[in-house]
Amino acid sequence: MLDSKLVRTQLQDVADRLATRGYQLDVARIEALEAQRKTVQTRTEQLQAERNARSKSIGQAKQRGEDIAPLLADVDRMGSELEAGKVELEGIQSELDQLMLSLPNLPHESVPVGKDEDENVEVRRWGAPKTFDFEVKDHVALGEQHGWLDFETAAKLSGARFALMRGPIARLHRALAQFMLDLHTREHGYEEAYTPYLVQAPALQGTGQLPKFEEDLFKISRENEADLYLIPTAEVSLTNIVAGEILDAKQLPLKFVAHTPCFRSEAGASGRDTRGMIRQHQFDKVEMVQIVEPGQSFEALEGLTANAEKVLQLLELPYRVLALCTGDMGFGATKTYDLEVWVPSQDKYREISSCSNCGDFQARRMQARYRNPETGKPELVHTLNGSGLAVGRTLVAVLENYQQADGSVRVPAALKPYMGGIEVIG
């Protein structure tokens, strides 16, 4: 979340910057709450000082043999007033805290200002979309032609937005995840992690999914125990490794990678991408997370984005990189690059990775810090995350870009070692 001191002291500037994201900050409400908080706090402090003085005078009056009953009554009254003031102050602070948790991150000055995805800025392209001398099939038709991709049985098992993969496609899906993990751990310096798929609410609050996006999560309620949530991305579990920690500067940067299933209710996606594997309730992702010193986070963002791009380059899949505008960035990001891969059946680029620098936004929510070697004091770290890549969407891109006229699919050279040397499936 944002620095509360920054919000208090530069409220209108914060409001103006958030407005570029399409978020209207209730300045008047925050000003009113802050004024109320100051009034109650001042009154409480004065009352506490008066009560302390009155308590001291009781002992003096007692020594002089005076009647101390009126003084005791005053002290009791002040105690009751102090307790009431404390409750009022806690209520005001609680509302301020909830407001702070609802505020998105401030966009970095380098982020293009825009209303929505139509105003994102293309940074670069890699590779040229292939031309086909036959009618292109989408991944659903390719998968169903051979019985590899079964949405009907998946619907019987789980309902809409699930897929059952069998045979060569299931193996290709596994090969992609293994290839990505090997690349990031062997060449990009990430430490592989295997994380829980279920987390408690504080972990999701730490990375920004709660409280704002609870409807997008799958929740498991438990009697007499804390609720659990299925992770929407391994970003949650990987980033929270450092929650509540004070790290030694020598430990940084930390670079984690994990392959996990991800679970999303897609509450706001009704009617979008209902065909195939583009938008599902359950999908696999290889997620990269970095924990770095504040001064290194924007350089780290360029490196993390390049790590994701390398996957596409080795798979020889055409893609483009977009700098997201202020109105299209995710809640916790201060700057984001999206990677979009070419999908032949749709004749357009589709998102396959989102790489974000969150600055100290998540770290403040998690209280994740490092000890600055120059000052010796704890300071908030910066956190970054990015898909490296979404496995299902990469599978879609491979199937469609490597398809042949008879519906068979060539195996990309980078994946052959993971497919037992098989060159063509189907």
XYZ file of C-alpha atoms in Angstrom:
426
model
C 0.000 0.000 0.000
C 0.987 3.619 -0.237
C 2.982 5.474 2.387
C 0.368 7.004 4.731
C 2.665 9.968 5.412
C 2.885 10.653 1.673
C -0.906 10.498 1.381
C -1.350 12.903 4.318
C 1.256 15.448 3.250
C 0.747 15.320 -0.532
C -2.904 14.327 -0.720
C -3.845 16.291 -3.857
C -0.740 15.159 -5.737
C -1.517 11.545 -4.840
C -5.115 12.062 -5.994
C -3.937 13.523 -9.315
C -1.560 10.621 -9.953
C -4.205 8.054 -9.079
C -6.636 9.827 -11.406
C -4.380 8.874 -14.338
C -5.204 5.266 -13.437
C -8.930 6.019 -13.517
C -9.129 5.921 -9.700
C -10.978 8.775 -8.016
C -9.587 9.326 -4.534
C -12.115 10.601 -1.979
C -9.964 13.528 -0.852
C -12.707 15.105 1.256
C -13.298 11.884 3.197
C -9.600 11.416 3.936
C -9.249 15.060 5.010
C -12.273 14.725 7.291
C -10.980 11.514 8.860
C -7.516 12.999 9.377
C -8.963 16.119 11.000
C -11.157 13.954 13.239
C -8.199 11.736 14.137
C -6.051 14.743 15.098
C -8.847 16.251 17.223
C -9.511 13.028 19.115
C -5.797 12.307 19.522
C -5.088 15.806 20.875
C -8.042 15.609 23.279
C -6.949 12.154 24.424
C -3.362 13.253 25.009
C -4.514 16.283 26.998
C -6.861 14.134 29.043
C -4.096 11.630 29.728
C -1.772 14.410 30.926
C -4.528 15.823 33.153
C -5.315 12.382 34.578
C -1.636 11.763 35.329
C -1.421 15.099 37.139
C -4.636 14.412 39.079
C -3.379 10.954 40.066
C -0.191 12.516 41.377
C -2.163 15.063 43.399
C -4.154 12.273 45.079
C -1.038 11.053 46.862
C -0.170 14.599 47.943
C -3.724 15.280 49.205
C -3.701 11.990 51.092
C -0.478 12.985 52.844
C -2.115 16.252 53.885
C -5.090 14.360 55.271
C -7.561 15.856 52.789
C -10.666 14.173 51.430
C -9.536 12.437 48.222
C -12.949 11.071 47.160
C -13.634 13.923 44.674
C -10.177 13.438 43.175
C -10.697 9.684 42.806
C -14.059 10.314 41.125
C -12.362 12.691 38.684
C -9.670 10.139 37.879
C -12.320 7.451 37.280
C -14.290 9.808 35.016
C -11.170 10.661 33.046
C -10.350 6.973 32.733
C -13.759 6.333 31.206
C -13.330 9.260 28.829
C -9.872 8.027 27.868
C -11.233 4.574 27.107
C -14.003 6.083 24.969
C -11.446 8.247 23.161
C -9.251 5.208 22.528
C -12.177 3.298 21.005
C -13.091 6.293 18.834
C -9.490 6.691 17.708
C -9.251 2.992 16.830
C -12.434 3.280 14.747
C -11.096 6.268 12.818
C -7.731 4.578 12.261
C -9.441 1.378 11.121
C -11.402 3.289 8.467
C -8.218 5.062 7.347
C -6.398 1.714 7.158
C -9.171 0.216 5.031
C -9.034 3.225 2.726
C -5.277 2.837 2.395
C -5.640 -0.868 1.550
C -8.060 0.023 -1.250
C -5.700 2.485 -2.981
C -3.763 1.199 -6.028
C -0.079 1.892 -6.483
C 1.143 5.178 -7.920
C 2.333 4.926 -11.542
C 6.010 5.647 -12.132
C 6.797 8.814 -14.049
C 8.007 6.738 -17.024
C 4.604 5.057 -17.463
C 2.588 6.378 -20.432
C -0.640 8.088 -19.382
C -3.739 6.521 -20.914
C -7.286 5.369 -20.203
C -7.203 1.705 -21.231
C -5.400 -1.019 -23.229
C -5.871 0.924 -26.466
C -3.332 3.459 -25.189
C -0.582 1.008 -24.286
C 2.706 1.729 -26.048
C 4.477 -0.879 -28.149
C 8.159 -1.044 -27.175
C 9.506 -3.710 -29.556
C 8.704 -6.791 -31.601
C 10.588 -10.017 -32.081
C 10.105 -12.469 -34.954
C 7.672 -12.306 -37.848
C 4.293 -14.070 -37.887
C 4.433 -17.129 -40.112
C 2.329 -17.321 -43.269
C 0.471 -20.569 -43.901
C -0.477 -22.045 -47.287
C -3.463 -23.843 -45.759
C -6.441 -22.887 -43.625
C -5.242 -22.338 -40.078
C -6.954 -24.242 -37.254
C -7.204 -22.939 -33.716
C -5.793 -24.915 -30.800
C -9.215 -26.320 -29.920
C -9.698 -27.850 -33.366
C -6.127 -29.178 -33.383
C -6.507 -30.737 -29.943
C -9.936 -32.213 -30.535
C -8.936 -33.630 -33.944
C -6.694 -36.139 -32.205
C -8.627 -36.473 -28.947
C -5.855 -34.699 -27.045
C -7.942 -31.810 -25.741
C -11.272 -32.653 -24.147
C -13.456 -29.823 -22.905
C -16.624 -31.915 -22.756
C -15.250 -34.344 -20.179
C -13.689 -31.469 -18.237
C -17.113 -29.792 -18.109
C -18.633 -33.056 -16.866
C -16.048 -33.121 -14.087
C -15.846 -29.453 -13.141
C -18.092 -27.236 -15.271
C -17.111 -24.529 -17.732
C -13.612 -23.046 -18.156
C -11.687 -26.234 -17.467
C -9.716 -28.476 -19.848
C -8.693 -32.119 -19.855
C -5.421 -32.756 -21.691
C -4.378 -36.239 -22.761
C -1.523 -37.963 -24.548
C 0.936 -35.816 -26.532
C -0.645 -32.503 -25.488
C -0.387 -33.381 -21.805
C 3.248 -34.304 -22.365
C 3.908 -31.107 -24.332
C 2.323 -29.066 -21.543
C 4.627 -30.738 -18.999
C 7.626 -30.269 -21.285
C 6.968 -26.532 -21.544
C 6.894 -26.089 -17.773
C 10.083 -28.130 -17.323
C 11.840 -26.210 -20.087
C 10.903 -22.871 -18.504
C 12.066 -23.923 -15.036
C 15.374 -25.219 -16.365
C 15.994 -22.024 -18.325
C 15.293 -19.719 -15.387
C 17.252 -21.752 -12.839
C 20.248 -22.674 -15.014
C 20.696 -19.493 -17.033
C 18.835 -16.683 -15.268
C 19.875 -17.295 -11.675
C 16.520 -18.079 -10.062
C 16.078 -20.437 -7.136
C 13.348 -22.986 -7.769
C 10.649 -23.234 -5.113
C 7.723 -25.539 -4.528
C 5.048 -23.582 -2.710
C 1.674 -24.305 -1.078
C -1.313 -23.886 -3.394
C -3.483 -22.803 -0.458
C -2.731 -19.647 1.519
C -4.330 -17.659 4.321
C -5.793 -14.178 3.929
C -2.742 -12.219 5.194
C -0.625 -13.553 2.309
C -3.168 -12.323 -0.234
C -3.446 -8.979 1.529
C 0.332 -8.719 1.388
C 0.456 -8.961 -2.402
C -2.707 -6.912 -2.949
C -5.388 -9.459 -3.917
C -7.279 -8.814 -0.685
C -9.446 -7.101 0.233
C -10.208 -5.580 -3.176
C -10.295 -8.694 -5.384
C -11.845 -11.333 -3.142
C -14.524 -12.162 -5.727
C -11.792 -13.341 -8.108
C -10.546 -15.943 -5.620
C -11.623 -19.474 -4.740
C -12.146 -19.571 -0.990
C -12.315 -22.563 1.339
C -14.129 -21.804 4.599
C -13.171 -23.928 7.613
C -14.948 -24.174 10.939
C -12.845 -22.909 13.854
C -9.845 -22.370 11.574
C -8.641 -19.605 9.274
C -10.110 -19.571 5.775
C -7.847 -20.765 2.984
C -7.672 -19.479 -0.587
C -6.418 -21.221 -3.718
C -3.552 -19.167 -5.107
C -4.359 -17.046 -8.200
C -0.625 -17.051 -8.978
C 2.589 -18.216 -7.308
C 3.436 -14.530 -6.931
C 1.437 -14.704 -3.681
C 3.354 -17.530 -2.051
C 6.777 -16.595 -3.459
C 6.623 -12.910 -2.514
C 5.351 -13.669 0.980
C 8.462 -15.731 1.703
C 9.940 -12.430 2.953
C 6.828 -11.167 4.764
C 7.691 -9.830 8.201
C 11.427 -10.331 7.619
C 14.371 -7.958 7.946
C 16.865 -9.216 5.366
C 20.585 -8.662 5.278
C 21.517 -6.528 2.263
C 23.965 -9.278 1.249
C 20.990 -11.603 0.668
C 19.635 -9.362 -2.080
C 18.587 -9.729 -4.779
C 16.457 -12.784 -4.088
C 15.148 -14.470 -7.249
C 12.515 -17.190 -6.974
C 10.735 -19.251 -9.622
C 7.934 -21.776 -9.229
C 5.661 -23.852 -11.424
C 2.157 -24.060 -9.954
C -1.445 -24.349 -10.976
C -3.299 -21.057 -10.618
C -6.973 -20.659 -9.741
C -9.161 -17.705 -10.680
C -12.913 -17.318 -10.658
C -12.753 -14.895 -13.621
C -15.610 -12.987 -11.987
C -15.285 -10.053 -14.379
C -14.669 -12.078 -17.528
C -18.158 -13.309 -18.376
C -18.401 -14.045 -22.082
C -14.700 -13.399 -22.777
C -12.540 -16.116 -24.374
C -15.078 -18.820 -23.641
C -13.590 -21.076 -26.342
C -10.418 -22.961 -25.541
C -7.619 -22.443 -23.053
C -7.017 -18.690 -23.091
C -9.057 -17.887 -19.979
C -9.703 -20.684 -17.504
C -10.476 -21.255 -13.842
C -7.392 -23.491 -13.503
C -4.190 -23.023 -15.458
C -0.464 -23.548 -14.944
C 2.135 -20.827 -14.783
C 5.853 -20.566 -14.201
C 6.173 -17.457 -12.052
C 9.275 -15.362 -11.406
C 9.628 -13.119 -8.337
C 12.472 -10.824 -7.374
C 13.136 -9.072 -4.044
C 15.633 -6.236 -4.507
C 17.053 -3.077 -2.979
C 14.979 0.015 -3.867
C 17.579 1.580 -6.131
C 17.765 -1.522 -8.333
C 14.116 -2.294 -9.035
C 13.699 -0.623 -12.423
C 16.888 -2.194 -13.740
C 15.615 -5.490 -12.345
C 12.324 -5.018 -14.228
C 14.185 -4.827 -17.524
C 16.090 -8.011 -16.632
C 12.996 -9.891 -15.496
C 11.186 -8.942 -18.715
C 14.166 -10.136 -20.751
C 14.041 -13.463 -18.857
C 10.423 -13.955 -19.950
C 11.238 -12.911 -23.518
C 14.010 -15.501 -23.714
C 11.448 -18.285 -23.370
C 9.593 -17.049 -26.441
C 12.801 -16.502 -28.387
C 14.021 -20.054 -27.749
C 10.607 -21.402 -28.734
C 10.806 -19.183 -31.844
C 7.397 -17.661 -31.204
C 6.781 -14.133 -32.553
C 5.851 -11.627 -29.862
C 5.725 -7.967 -28.961
C 6.398 -6.039 -25.753
C 4.011 -3.335 -24.548
C 4.531 -0.703 -21.871
C 1.161 -0.606 -20.145
C -0.419 2.808 -19.742
C -1.610 4.117 -16.376
C -5.205 3.027 -16.990
C -4.335 -0.597 -17.813
C -1.839 -1.475 -15.084
C -2.579 -3.964 -12.342
C -3.502 -2.805 -8.836
C -0.069 -3.261 -7.244
C 2.198 -2.248 -10.120
C 4.107 0.990 -10.495
C 5.295 -0.055 -13.981
C 4.422 -3.049 -16.172
C 5.502 -4.608 -19.447
C 3.176 -7.083 -21.135
C 4.452 -9.734 -23.539
C 1.979 -10.687 -26.248
C 2.534 -13.772 -28.397
C 1.236 -14.188 -31.951
C -1.869 -16.402 -32.174
C -2.449 -17.316 -35.866
C -6.118 -18.339 -35.574
C -6.975 -14.951 -34.058
C -4.603 -13.046 -36.347
C -3.364 -10.988 -33.427
C -1.051 -10.864 -30.433
C -2.374 -12.123 -27.081
C -0.973 -11.579 -23.593
C 1.277 -14.372 -22.358
C 3.216 -12.609 -19.598
C 2.907 -9.532 -17.432
C 6.120 -8.279 -15.780
C 5.713 -5.691 -13.040
C 7.721 -3.624 -10.615
C 5.609 -3.063 -7.505
C 8.139 -0.785 -5.789
C 7.583 -0.842 -2.011
C 3.794 -1.229 -2.387
C 3.652 -4.932 -1.506
C 6.572 -4.709 0.918
C 4.741 -2.133 3.044
C 1.685 -4.402 3.229
C 3.905 -7.394 4.140
C 6.393 -5.447 6.280
C 9.235 -6.935 4.224
C 12.459 -5.029 4.866
C 16.223 -5.142 4.576
C 18.868 -3.487 6.696
C 20.442 -0.628 4.779
C 24.221 -1.116 5.209
C 24.857 2.646 5.039
C 22.398 3.676 7.761
C 22.023 0.389 9.621
C 18.261 0.963 9.649
C 15.536 -1.321 8.253
C 13.984 -0.107 4.981
C 11.314 -1.562 2.736
C 12.488 -3.781 -0.116
C 11.075 -3.560 -3.640
C 9.247 -6.525 -5.171
C 8.831 -7.613 -8.793
C 6.951 -10.424 -10.458
C 6.347 -11.796 -13.925
C 5.111 -14.874 -15.750
C 7.872 -16.868 -17.257
C 5.473 -17.961 -18.853
C 1.781 -18.877 -18.615
C 2.096 -22.541 -19.600
C -1.353 -23.032 -21.116
C -1.141 -19.941 -23.295
C 2.342 -20.974 -24.421
C 0.901 -24.366 -25.355
C -1.787 -22.592 -27.404
C 0.899 -20.577 -29.202
C 3.036 -23.644 -29.924
C 0.115 -25.676 -31.248
C -1.053 -22.928 -33.558
C 2.309 -21.602 -34.766
C 3.785 -25.066 -35.359
C 0.731 -26.692 -36.943
C 0.928 -28.452 -40.297
C -1.654 -28.935 -43.042
C -2.719 -32.395 -41.806
C -3.321 -31.150 -38.262
C -0.086 -32.525 -36.858
C 2.183 -30.226 -34.850
C 5.957 -29.903 -35.103
C 7.799 -29.879 -31.793
C 9.973 -26.764 -31.301
C 13.677 -27.579 -31.227
C 14.014 -26.319 -27.650
C 11.400 -28.832 -26.462
C 12.662 -31.956 -28.242
C 14.923 -33.032 -25.344
C 11.849 -32.861 -23.076
C 9.746 -34.862 -25.552
C 12.107 -37.805 -25.901
C 13.347 -36.548 -29.258
C 9.870 -36.626 -30.839
C 9.759 -34.180 -33.751
C 6.047 -34.231 -34.607
C 2.937 -35.026 -32.593
C -0.197 -36.227 -34.347
